[in-house]
CSV table of C-alpha atoms in Angstrom, one decimal:
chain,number,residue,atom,x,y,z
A,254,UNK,CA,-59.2,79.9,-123.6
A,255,UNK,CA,-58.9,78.1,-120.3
A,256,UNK,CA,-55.3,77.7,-118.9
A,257,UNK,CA,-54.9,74.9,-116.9
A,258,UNK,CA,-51.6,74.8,-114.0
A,259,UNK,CA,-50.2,71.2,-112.5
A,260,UNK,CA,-47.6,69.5,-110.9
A,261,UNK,CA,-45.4,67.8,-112.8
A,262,UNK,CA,-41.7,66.0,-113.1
A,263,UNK,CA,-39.0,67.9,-114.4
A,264,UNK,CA,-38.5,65.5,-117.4
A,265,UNK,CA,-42.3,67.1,-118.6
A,266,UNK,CA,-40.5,71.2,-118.9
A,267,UNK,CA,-36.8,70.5,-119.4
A,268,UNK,CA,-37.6,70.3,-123.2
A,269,UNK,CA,-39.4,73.9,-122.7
A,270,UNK,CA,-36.7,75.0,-120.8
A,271,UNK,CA,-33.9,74.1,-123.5
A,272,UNK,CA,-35.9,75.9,-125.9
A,273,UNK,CA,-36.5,78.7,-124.9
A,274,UNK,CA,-33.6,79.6,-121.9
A,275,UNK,CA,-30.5,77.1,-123.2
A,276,UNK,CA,-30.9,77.5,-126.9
A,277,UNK,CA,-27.8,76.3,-128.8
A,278,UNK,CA,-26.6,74.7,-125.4
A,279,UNK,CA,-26.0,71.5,-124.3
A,280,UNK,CA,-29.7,70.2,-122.9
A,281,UNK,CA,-28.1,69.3,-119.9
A,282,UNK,CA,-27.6,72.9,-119.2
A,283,UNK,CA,-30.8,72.7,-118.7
A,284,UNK,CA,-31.4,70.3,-116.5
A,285,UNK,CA,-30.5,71.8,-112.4
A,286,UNK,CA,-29.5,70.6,-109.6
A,287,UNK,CA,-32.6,71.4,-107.7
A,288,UNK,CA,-34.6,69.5,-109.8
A,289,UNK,CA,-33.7,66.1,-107.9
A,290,UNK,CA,-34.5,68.0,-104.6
A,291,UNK,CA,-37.6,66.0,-102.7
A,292,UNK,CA,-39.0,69.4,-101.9
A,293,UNK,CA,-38.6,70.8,-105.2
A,294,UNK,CA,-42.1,71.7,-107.1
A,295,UNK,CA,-42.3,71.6,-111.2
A,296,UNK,CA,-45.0,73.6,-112.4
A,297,UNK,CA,-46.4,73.5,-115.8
A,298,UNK,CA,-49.3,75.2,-117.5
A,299,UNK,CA,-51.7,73.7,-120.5
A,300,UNK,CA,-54.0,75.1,-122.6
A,301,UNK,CA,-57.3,73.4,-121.7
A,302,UNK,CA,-56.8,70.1,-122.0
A,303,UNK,CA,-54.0,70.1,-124.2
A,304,UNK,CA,-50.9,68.2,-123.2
A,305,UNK,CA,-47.8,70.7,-124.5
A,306,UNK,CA,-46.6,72.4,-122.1
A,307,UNK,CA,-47.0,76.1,-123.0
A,308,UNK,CA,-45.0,77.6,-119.7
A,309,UNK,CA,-43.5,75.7,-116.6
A,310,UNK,CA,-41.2,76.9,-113.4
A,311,UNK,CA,-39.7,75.2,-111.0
A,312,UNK,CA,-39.3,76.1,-107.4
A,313,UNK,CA,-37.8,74.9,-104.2
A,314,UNK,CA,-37.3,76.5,-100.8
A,315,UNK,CA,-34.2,78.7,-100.3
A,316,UNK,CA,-33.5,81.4,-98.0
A,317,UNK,CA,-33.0,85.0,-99.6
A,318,UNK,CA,-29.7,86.1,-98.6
A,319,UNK,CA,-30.0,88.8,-96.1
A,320,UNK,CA,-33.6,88.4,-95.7
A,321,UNK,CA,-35.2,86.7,-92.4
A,322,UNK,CA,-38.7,85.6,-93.8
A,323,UNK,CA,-39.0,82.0,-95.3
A,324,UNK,CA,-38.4,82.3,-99.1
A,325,UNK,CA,-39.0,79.9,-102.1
A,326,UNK,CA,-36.9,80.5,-105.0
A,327,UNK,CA,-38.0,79.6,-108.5
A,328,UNK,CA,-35.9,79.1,-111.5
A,329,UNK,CA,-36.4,77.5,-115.3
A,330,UNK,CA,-39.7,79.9,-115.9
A,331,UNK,CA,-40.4,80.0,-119.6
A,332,UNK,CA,-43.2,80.3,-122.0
A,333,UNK,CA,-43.5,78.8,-125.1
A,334,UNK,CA,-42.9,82.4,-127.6
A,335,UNK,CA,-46.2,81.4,-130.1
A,336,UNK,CA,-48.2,82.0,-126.5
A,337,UNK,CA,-46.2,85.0,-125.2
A,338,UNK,CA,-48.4,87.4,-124.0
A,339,UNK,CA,-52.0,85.1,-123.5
A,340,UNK,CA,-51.5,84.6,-119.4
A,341,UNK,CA,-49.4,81.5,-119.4
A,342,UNK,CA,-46.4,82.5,-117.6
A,343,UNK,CA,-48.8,84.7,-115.2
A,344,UNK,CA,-50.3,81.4,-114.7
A,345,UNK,CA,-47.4,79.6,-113.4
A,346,UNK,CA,-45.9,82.4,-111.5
A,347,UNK,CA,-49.5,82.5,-110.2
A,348,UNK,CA,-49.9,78.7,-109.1
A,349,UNK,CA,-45.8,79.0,-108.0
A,350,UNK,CA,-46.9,81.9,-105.4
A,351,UNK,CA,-49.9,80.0,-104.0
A,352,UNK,CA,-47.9,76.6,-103.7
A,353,UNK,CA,-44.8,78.4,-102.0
A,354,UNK,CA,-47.1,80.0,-99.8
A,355,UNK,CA,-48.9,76.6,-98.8
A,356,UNK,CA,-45.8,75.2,-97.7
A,357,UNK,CA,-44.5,78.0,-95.5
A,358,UNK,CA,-43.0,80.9,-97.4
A,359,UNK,CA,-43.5,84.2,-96.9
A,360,UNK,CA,-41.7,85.3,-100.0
A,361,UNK,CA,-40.8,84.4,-103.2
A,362,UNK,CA,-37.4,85.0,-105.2
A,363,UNK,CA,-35.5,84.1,-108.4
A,364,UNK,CA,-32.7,85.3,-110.5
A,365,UNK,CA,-34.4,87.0,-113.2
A,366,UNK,CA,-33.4,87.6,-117.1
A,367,UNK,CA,-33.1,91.5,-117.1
A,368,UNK,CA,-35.2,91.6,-120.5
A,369,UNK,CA,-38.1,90.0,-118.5
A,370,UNK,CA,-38.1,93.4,-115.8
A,371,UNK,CA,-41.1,94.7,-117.0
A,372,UNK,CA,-43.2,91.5,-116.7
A,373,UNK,CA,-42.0,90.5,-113.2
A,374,UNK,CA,-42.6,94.5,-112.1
A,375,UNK,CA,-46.0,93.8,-113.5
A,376,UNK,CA,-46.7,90.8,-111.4
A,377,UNK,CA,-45.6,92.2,-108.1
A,378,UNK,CA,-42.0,91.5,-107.8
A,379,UNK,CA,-39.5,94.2,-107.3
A,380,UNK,CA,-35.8,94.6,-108.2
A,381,UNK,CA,-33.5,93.7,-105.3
A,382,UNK,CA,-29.5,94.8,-106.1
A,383,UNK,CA,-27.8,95.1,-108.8
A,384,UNK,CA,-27.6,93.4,-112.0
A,385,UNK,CA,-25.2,90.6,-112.9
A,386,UNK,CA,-24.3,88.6,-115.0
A,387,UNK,CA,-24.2,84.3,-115.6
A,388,UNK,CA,-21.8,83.4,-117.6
A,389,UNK,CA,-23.5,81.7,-120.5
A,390,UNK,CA,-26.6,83.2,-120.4
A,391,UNK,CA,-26.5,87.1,-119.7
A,392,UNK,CA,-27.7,89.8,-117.6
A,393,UNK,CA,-30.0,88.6,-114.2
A,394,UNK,CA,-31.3,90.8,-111.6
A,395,UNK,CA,-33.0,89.4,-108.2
A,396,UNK,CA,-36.4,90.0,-108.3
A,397,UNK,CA,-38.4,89.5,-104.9
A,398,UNK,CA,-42.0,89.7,-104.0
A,399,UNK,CA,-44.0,89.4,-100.6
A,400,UNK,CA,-46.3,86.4,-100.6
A,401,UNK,CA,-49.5,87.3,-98.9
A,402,UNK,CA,-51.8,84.8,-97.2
A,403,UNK,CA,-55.5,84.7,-97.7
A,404,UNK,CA,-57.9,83.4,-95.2
């Protein structure tokens, strides 16, 4: 299995998205503000050359409160459940990292479910605060993680 990452618009993952993060909700509750952003990246991931979106993520610069370094935050990351656990979210997360990093950032933030702890602590990322809650949608801790520069 080959797991190809691109750059996409946001009208490719918002059905994704709905699915899996907004179920039940309006599909406009799915749709963000940041994604009309110029700066804002929309990251999808494909298995081989298949073209359904299996896991996307969307990120966009914006400072880390209380932290000095340039930060990208991403939001909307979700993988399709029938590929849960094959390397597809680890694959966008992976391309996110390495495009926030090519544009300046030195770290890398988002607003986290606090069911998916486990796989962001496995990817790097560390808990930063306390948990709260979004109305709508349920418990969200801030998950942060250093983006280091090769070459």
């Amino acid at each position: 299995m080959t797991i190809r990452t691109a750059v996409v618009d946001a009208a490719e993952i918002i059905p994704l998205r709905w699915a899996v993060l907004r179920p039940g909700l309006p599909r406009e509750s799915a749709e963000f503000v940041e994604d009309r952003r110029r700066e804002t990246v929309h990251l999808a991931a494909y298995e081989g050359a298949g073209e359904r979106v299996l896991a996307c993520v969307t990120l966009f610069p914006d400072p880390l409160p209380g932290q000095p370094a340039p930060a990208w935050r991403f939001r909307g990351m979700a993988s399709d459940p029938a590929v849960r656990g094959r390397g597809f979210g680890v694959a966008v997360l992976a391309a996110a990292s390495e495009t926030a990093g090519a544009r300046g950032a030195r770290l890398l933030w988002c607003n986290g479910r606090t069911g998916a702890r486990g796989f962001y602590e496995r990817q790097g990322f560390a808990v930063a605060g306390e948990e709260f809650v979004i109305e709508g949608v349920g418990p969200h801790l801030v998950f942060t993680r250093k983006i280091v520069h090769s070459g």
